[in-house]
Amino acid sequence: MNYQNFTTKSICFLLSLILISSCTNKQENLRLVYPNKVNYESFILANDNNLFNAAQNKIEIQTVNSGIQAAEAFNTGNTDIIATGNGPAAIILSNNPEAVIIARYATGERMHRMIADTSIHSINDLKGKRIGVQQGSSTHATLLNWFQNNGLSKDAITLVPMQPSNMPEAMKNKQLDAIAGSEPWALNVEKLCNESVYEFSNLYDENNTQAHVLITKRSIYGNFQNQINEIVNGLSGANQLLNSQPEESAQIISNYIGLTIEEQMICTSRLNWELGWNQSDTQSLEQTAKILFELKEIRTMPNIEEHLINE
């Protein structure tokens, strides 16, 4: 027996198995995660209208309830590309040097609202009160910045970390004095509590556009350029529909979010549906990151410019 030939053949066979295995294990589909809520209507509408052409372009789509959950899926490697608000985005960028921003798809300076008990009439009335908010969210950072802008120390208020879905019952049962949230969370509180609550503030800040962004990793961006282009093009088409056909778009989106068409149109109008990136978007993430850094929610301040895709 020729052991040399046998050894050579064995090595070749093993190498072929390794090559076959590597080809078999190569990721073919791009995994996209976005929340089924108001701030992500571009994705809901694009997917419903098949603007992503997901089946042909091998895009796997999953939905979650919030931007924080999308960020968690990204951080744990369970997805490749996500949509999220500037709060979770700032957290990702501070912890992951490989994370990159593809684009901003929406903004909304008045999208975060504080719904309060009717016994609260002024900012001073908030002292000593319990305010429900989703910890680490864009609303959380916005709320704390609003406190600063209005001369109210965060130590004067008790912030109650809470899932937004639990806020309506907590307000109805007087476990909270106010809540802060984006849609549909704020609206859900108003619907359940009726005349016992009202919009105390929309937490507006002229220096923060509340940019909502599409995030992936550098390696994913390089390996899935075609699919990412399809997603971006799909978002562009969906934004055009949101702006030119608001009622028709609301009819579709309401089936996913659970609001009436009228409610959906009001919520949609609180955001600006425009794809791109400019300096105000960078400023939005920088300001949010600063608040989260001061809260010790993040350990380092991210350099937003270093995480932008430059083409």
CSV table of C-alpha atoms in Angstrom, one decimal:
chain,number,residue,atom,x,y,z
A,1,MET,CA,0.0,0.0,0.0
A,2,ASN,CA,1.3,3.4,-0.9
A,3,TYR,CA,1.0,5.4,2.3
A,4,GLN,CA,2.1,8.6,0.8
A,5,ASN,CA,-0.7,8.5,-1.8
A,6,PHE,CA,-3.1,7.5,1.0
A,7,THR,CA,-2.0,10.4,3.1
A,8,THR,CA,-2.3,12.9,0.3
A,9,LYS,CA,-5.7,11.7,-0.7
A,10,SER,CA,-6.8,11.8,3.0
A,11,ILE,CA,-5.6,15.4,3.3
A,12,CYS,CA,-7.4,16.4,0.1
A,13,PHE,CA,-10.6,14.7,1.3
A,14,LEU,CA,-10.5,16.6,4.6
A,15,LEU,CA,-9.8,19.9,2.9
A,16,SER,CA,-12.8,19.3,0.6
A,17,LEU,CA,-15.0,18.6,3.6
A,18,ILE,CA,-13.8,21.9,5.3
A,19,LEU,CA,-14.5,23.8,2.1
A,20,ILE,CA,-18.0,22.3,1.8
A,21,SER,CA,-18.7,23.0,5.4
A,22,SER,CA,-17.6,26.6,5.1
A,23,CYS,CA,-19.7,27.1,2.1
A,24,THR,CA,-22.7,25.4,3.8
A,25,ASN,CA,-22.3,27.6,6.9
A,26,LYS,CA,-22.0,30.8,5.0
A,27,GLN,CA,-24.8,33.2,5.9
A,28,GLU,CA,-27.0,33.8,2.9
A,29,ASN,CA,-29.9,35.9,4.4
A,30,LEU,CA,-29.8,39.3,5.9
A,31,ARG,CA,-31.7,39.4,9.1
A,32,LEU,CA,-33.7,42.6,9.7
A,33,VAL,CA,-35.5,43.5,13.0
A,34,TYR,CA,-37.8,46.5,13.6
A,35,PRO,CA,-40.6,47.3,16.1
A,36,ASN,CA,-44.2,47.3,15.2
A,37,LYS,CA,-45.0,50.7,16.5
A,38,VAL,CA,-45.6,54.2,15.3
A,39,ASN,CA,-42.0,55.4,15.0
A,40,TYR,CA,-41.2,52.6,12.6
A,41,GLU,CA,-44.1,53.0,10.1
A,42,SER,CA,-41.7,53.2,7.1
A,43,PHE,CA,-40.7,49.6,7.7
A,44,ILE,CA,-44.3,48.4,8.4
A,45,LEU,CA,-45.5,50.0,5.2
A,46,ALA,CA,-42.5,48.9,3.1
A,47,ASN,CA,-42.9,45.3,4.2
A,48,ASP,CA,-46.7,45.2,3.7
A,49,ASN,CA,-46.2,46.5,0.2
A,50,ASN,CA,-43.3,44.2,-0.5
A,51,LEU,CA,-41.0,47.1,-1.2
A,52,PHE,CA,-38.1,45.2,0.3
A,53,ASN,CA,-38.8,42.3,-2.1
A,54,ALA,CA,-37.7,40.2,0.9
A,55,ALA,CA,-38.2,36.7,-0.5
A,56,GLN,CA,-36.2,37.4,-3.7
A,57,ASN,CA,-33.5,39.3,-1.9
A,58,LYS,CA,-33.1,36.8,1.0
A,59,ILE,CA,-34.1,39.3,3.7
A,60,GLU,CA,-35.5,37.7,6.9
A,61,ILE,CA,-37.8,40.0,8.8
A,62,GLN,CA,-38.7,39.9,12.4
A,63,THR,CA,-40.6,42.4,14.5
A,64,VAL,CA,-40.4,43.3,18.2
A,65,ASN,CA,-42.2,45.8,20.5
A,66,SER,CA,-39.6,48.5,21.0
A,67,GLY,CA,-36.3,49.9,19.8
A,68,ILE,CA,-34.6,48.6,23.0
A,69,GLN,CA,-35.6,45.1,22.1
A,70,ALA,CA,-34.3,45.6,18.6
A,71,ALA,CA,-31.0,46.8,20.1
A,72,GLU,CA,-30.8,43.8,22.4
A,73,ALA,CA,-31.3,41.5,19.4
A,74,PHE,CA,-28.4,43.3,17.6
A,75,ASN,CA,-26.1,43.2,20.6
A,76,THR,CA,-26.7,39.4,21.1
A,77,GLY,CA,-26.0,38.7,17.4
A,78,ASN,CA,-29.6,37.6,16.7
A,79,THR,CA,-30.0,40.1,13.9
A,80,ASP,CA,-27.8,41.9,11.4
A,81,ILE,CA,-29.6,45.2,10.8
A,82,ILE,CA,-32.1,47.1,12.9
A,83,ALA,CA,-34.3,50.2,13.1
A,84,THR,CA,-34.1,52.1,16.4
A,85,GLY,CA,-34.5,55.5,18.0
A,86,ASN,CA,-31.5,57.6,19.0
A,87,GLY,CA,-31.5,56.3,22.6
A,88,PRO,CA,-30.8,52.7,21.9
A,89,ALA,CA,-28.7,53.8,18.9
A,90,ALA,CA,-26.4,55.8,21.2
A,91,ILE,CA,-26.0,52.8,23.5
A,92,ILE,CA,-25.1,50.5,20.6
A,93,LEU,CA,-22.6,53.0,19.2
A,94,SER,CA,-20.9,53.5,22.6
A,95,ASN,CA,-20.3,49.7,23.0
A,96,ASN,CA,-19.7,48.4,19.5
A,97,PRO,CA,-17.0,49.9,17.3
A,98,GLU,CA,-18.2,47.8,14.4
A,99,ALA,CA,-21.7,49.3,14.4
A,100,VAL,CA,-22.5,51.8,11.6
A,101,ILE,CA,-25.4,54.1,10.8
A,102,ILE,CA,-26.7,53.6,7.3
A,103,ALA,CA,-29.3,56.4,7.3
A,104,ARG,CA,-31.9,58.3,9.2
A,105,TYR,CA,-35.4,57.5,8.0
A,106,ALA,CA,-37.5,59.7,10.3
A,107,THR,CA,-37.3,62.5,12.9
A,108,GLY,CA,-39.9,63.8,15.4
A,109,GLU,CA,-39.2,66.6,17.8
A,110,ARG,CA,-42.6,66.2,19.4
A,111,MET,CA,-42.9,62.5,19.3
A,112,HIS,CA,-42.3,61.9,23.1
A,113,ARG,CA,-45.1,63.0,25.3
A,114,MET,CA,-45.7,63.3,29.0
A,115,ILE,CA,-49.2,62.3,30.0
A,116,ALA,CA,-50.1,63.5,33.5
A,117,ASP,CA,-52.9,63.3,36.1
A,118,THR,CA,-55.1,66.3,35.9
A,119,SER,CA,-54.0,67.3,39.4
A,120,ILE,CA,-50.6,68.3,38.0
A,121,HIS,CA,-50.7,71.9,36.7
A,122,SER,CA,-47.1,73.1,36.7
A,123,ILE,CA,-43.5,71.8,36.6
A,124,ASN,CA,-43.3,72.4,40.3
A,125,ASP,CA,-46.2,70.0,40.8
A,126,LEU,CA,-44.0,67.2,39.4
A,127,LYS,CA,-41.8,67.4,42.5
A,128,GLY,CA,-42.1,64.2,44.5
A,129,LYS,CA,-44.2,62.5,41.9
A,130,ARG,CA,-43.8,59.1,40.2
A,131,ILE,CA,-43.2,59.1,36.5
A,132,GLY,CA,-43.2,55.9,34.5
A,133,VAL,CA,-40.7,55.6,31.6
A,134,GLN,CA,-38.9,52.8,29.7
A,135,GLN,CA,-35.4,52.9,31.0
A,136,GLY,CA,-32.6,53.4,28.5
A,137,SER,CA,-35.1,54.5,25.8
A,138,SER,CA,-35.0,57.6,23.7
A,139,THR,CA,-37.9,58.9,25.8
A,140,HIS,CA,-35.9,58.3,29.0
A,141,ALA,CA,-33.0,60.5,27.7
A,142,THR,CA,-35.5,63.1,26.3
A,143,LEU,CA,-37.3,63.3,29.6
A,144,LEU,CA,-34.1,63.9,31.6
A,145,ASN,CA,-33.0,66.6,29.1
A,146,TRP,CA,-36.4,68.2,29.4
A,147,PHE,CA,-36.0,68.3,33.2
A,148,GLN,CA,-32.6,70.1,32.8
A,149,ASN,CA,-34.1,72.6,30.3
A,150,ASN,CA,-36.9,73.4,32.7
A,151,GLY,CA,-34.7,73.7,35.9
A,152,LEU,CA,-36.0,70.6,37.5
A,153,SER,CA,-33.6,68.2,39.3
A,154,LYS,CA,-34.1,64.6,38.4
A,155,ASP,CA,-33.6,63.9,42.1
A,156,ALA,CA,-36.8,65.7,42.8
A,157,ILE,CA,-38.8,63.1,40.9
A,158,THR,CA,-39.1,59.3,41.2
A,159,LEU,CA,-38.6,57.7,37.8
A,160,VAL,CA,-40.3,54.3,37.7
A,161,PRO,CA,-38.7,51.9,35.1
A,162,MET,CA,-41.6,50.3,33.3
A,163,GLN,CA,-42.6,48.5,30.1
A,164,PRO,CA,-44.8,50.8,28.1
A,165,SER,CA,-47.5,48.2,27.8
A,166,ASN,CA,-48.1,48.4,31.6
A,167,MET,CA,-48.3,52.2,31.7
A,168,PRO,CA,-52.1,52.6,31.1
A,169,GLU,CA,-53.1,50.3,33.9
A,170,ALA,CA,-50.6,51.8,36.3
A,171,MET,CA,-51.9,55.3,35.6
A,172,LYS,CA,-55.5,54.1,35.9
A,173,ASN,CA,-54.8,52.5,39.3
A,174,LYS,CA,-53.0,55.7,40.5
A,175,GLN,CA,-49.7,53.9,40.8
A,176,LEU,CA,-48.1,56.6,38.7
A,177,ASP,CA,-48.7,60.4,38.5
A,178,ALA,CA,-47.4,60.7,35.0
A,179,ILE,CA,-45.8,58.7,32.2
A,180,ALA,CA,-43.5,59.6,29.3
A,181,GLY,CA,-43.5,57.7,26.1
A,182,SER,CA,-43.8,57.8,22.3
A,183,GLU,CA,-46.7,56.4,20.4
A,184,PRO,CA,-48.8,54.4,20.8
A,185,TRP,CA,-47.8,54.3,24.5
A,186,ALA,CA,-48.9,57.8,25.3
A,187,LEU,CA,-52.1,57.5,23.4
A,188,ASN,CA,-52.9,54.2,25.1
A,189,VAL,CA,-52.8,55.9,28.5
A,190,GLU,CA,-55.1,58.7,27.2
A,191,LYS,CA,-57.6,56.2,25.9
A,192,LEU,CA,-57.8,54.1,29.0
A,193,CYS,CA,-57.7,56.9,31.6
A,194,ASN,CA,-59.9,59.4,29.6
A,195,GLU,CA,-60.5,62.7,31.3
A,196,SER,CA,-58.4,61.9,34.4
A,197,VAL,CA,-55.2,62.6,32.4
A,198,TYR,CA,-54.0,65.0,29.8
A,199,GLU,CA,-50.9,65.9,27.7
A,200,PHE,CA,-48.7,67.9,30.1
A,201,SER,CA,-45.8,68.3,27.6
A,202,ASN,CA,-44.5,67.0,24.3
A,203,LEU,CA,-41.0,67.3,25.7
A,204,TYR,CA,-40.0,69.4,22.7
A,205,ASP,CA,-36.3,70.4,22.4
A,206,GLU,CA,-35.3,72.5,19.4
A,207,ASN,CA,-31.8,71.1,19.6
A,208,ASN,CA,-32.8,67.4,19.2
A,209,THR,CA,-34.6,66.2,16.1
A,210,GLN,CA,-35.0,62.7,17.6
A,211,ALA,CA,-33.4,61.0,14.7
A,212,HIS,CA,-34.5,57.4,14.0
A,213,VAL,CA,-31.8,55.3,12.3
A,214,LEU,CA,-30.9,52.1,10.5
A,215,ILE,CA,-27.9,50.4,12.0
A,216,THR,CA,-25.8,47.4,11.0
A,217,LYS,CA,-22.1,46.2,11.3
A,218,ARG,CA,-19.3,47.1,8.9
A,219,SER,CA,-18.8,43.5,7.9
A,220,ILE,CA,-22.5,43.1,7.2
A,221,TYR,CA,-22.6,46.3,5.2
A,222,GLY,CA,-19.8,45.0,3.0
A,223,ASN,CA,-21.2,41.5,2.5
A,224,PHE,CA,-24.9,42.4,2.0
A,225,GLN,CA,-24.7,45.6,0.0
A,226,ASN,CA,-27.5,44.5,-2.5
A,227,GLN,CA,-30.0,43.6,0.3
A,228,ILE,CA,-29.2,46.8,2.2
A,229,ASN,CA,-29.8,48.9,-0.9
A,230,GLU,CA,-33.1,47.2,-1.3
A,231,ILE,CA,-34.1,48.1,2.3
A,232,VAL,CA,-33.0,51.7,1.8
A,233,ASN,CA,-34.9,51.9,-1.5
A,234,GLY,CA,-38.0,50.3,0.2
A,235,LEU,CA,-37.9,52.9,3.0
A,236,SER,CA,-37.7,55.7,0.5
A,237,GLY,CA,-40.8,54.4,-1.3
A,238,ALA,CA,-42.6,53.9,2.0
A,239,ASN,CA,-41.8,57.5,3.2
A,240,GLN,CA,-43.2,58.8,-0.1
A,241,LEU,CA,-46.4,56.9,0.6
A,242,LEU,CA,-46.6,58.2,4.2
A,243,ASN,CA,-46.2,61.8,2.9
A,244,SER,CA,-48.4,61.6,-0.2
A,245,GLN,CA,-51.1,59.1,0.9
A,246,PRO,CA,-51.4,59.5,4.7
A,247,GLU,CA,-55.0,58.1,5.0
A,248,GLU,CA,-54.3,55.1,2.8
A,249,SER,CA,-51.1,54.4,4.6
A,250,ALA,CA,-52.8,54.7,8.0
A,251,GLN,CA,-55.4,52.1,6.9
A,252,ILE,CA,-52.6,49.6,6.4
A,253,ILE,CA,-50.5,50.5,9.4
A,254,SER,CA,-53.4,50.5,11.8
A,255,ASN,CA,-53.8,46.8,11.2
A,256,TYR,CA,-50.4,46.2,12.7
A,257,ILE,CA,-50.3,48.7,15.5
A,258,GLY,CA,-54.0,48.4,16.6
A,259,LEU,CA,-55.0,52.1,16.5
A,260,THR,CA,-57.9,53.5,14.6
A,261,ILE,CA,-57.2,55.1,11.3
A,262,GLU,CA,-57.9,58.5,12.8
A,263,GLU,CA,-55.5,57.9,15.7
A,264,GLN,CA,-52.9,56.5,13.4
A,265,MET,CA,-53.0,59.6,11.2
A,266,ILE,CA,-52.5,61.8,14.2
A,267,CYS,CA,-49.5,59.7,15.4
A,268,THR,CA,-48.0,59.6,11.9
A,269,SER,CA,-48.2,63.4,11.6
A,270,ARG,CA,-46.0,63.8,14.7
A,271,LEU,CA,-43.0,62.5,12.8
A,272,ASN,CA,-41.1,63.7,9.7
A,273,TRP,CA,-40.7,60.9,7.2
A,274,GLU,CA,-37.5,61.7,5.3
A,275,LEU,CA,-34.5,59.5,4.4
A,276,GLY,CA,-31.0,60.8,4.6
A,277,TRP,CA,-28.5,62.3,7.0
A,278,ASN,CA,-27.3,65.8,8.0
A,279,GLN,CA,-25.6,67.6,10.9
A,280,SER,CA,-28.8,67.9,12.9
A,281,ASP,CA,-29.0,64.1,13.0
A,282,THR,CA,-25.5,63.9,14.3
A,283,GLN,CA,-26.4,66.5,16.9
A,284,SER,CA,-29.4,64.5,17.9
A,285,LEU,CA,-27.5,61.4,18.7
A,286,GLU,CA,-24.7,63.4,20.4
A,287,GLN,CA,-27.1,65.1,22.7
A,288,THR,CA,-28.9,61.9,23.6
A,289,ALA,CA,-25.6,60.1,24.2
A,290,LYS,CA,-24.5,62.9,26.5
A,291,ILE,CA,-27.6,62.5,28.7
A,292,LEU,CA,-27.1,58.7,28.8
A,293,PHE,CA,-23.4,59.2,29.7
A,294,GLU,CA,-24.4,61.4,32.6
A,295,LEU,CA,-26.8,58.8,33.7
A,296,LYS,CA,-24.1,56.1,33.5
A,297,GLU,CA,-26.2,54.2,31.0
A,298,ILE,CA,-23.2,54.2,28.7
A,299,ARG,CA,-19.5,54.2,29.8
A,300,THR,CA,-18.0,56.1,26.9
A,301,MET,CA,-19.2,58.9,24.6
A,302,PRO,CA,-19.4,57.6,21.0
A,303,ASN,CA,-17.9,59.6,18.2
A,304,ILE,CA,-21.0,59.7,15.9
A,305,GLU,CA,-19.0,60.7,12.8
A,306,GLU,CA,-16.9,57.6,13.1
A,307,HIS,CA,-19.9,55.4,12.8
A,308,LEU,CA,-21.3,57.0,9.7
A,309,ILE,CA,-21.2,55.2,6.3
A,310,ASN,CA,-19.3,57.6,4.0
A,311,GLU,CA,-19.8,56.9,0.3
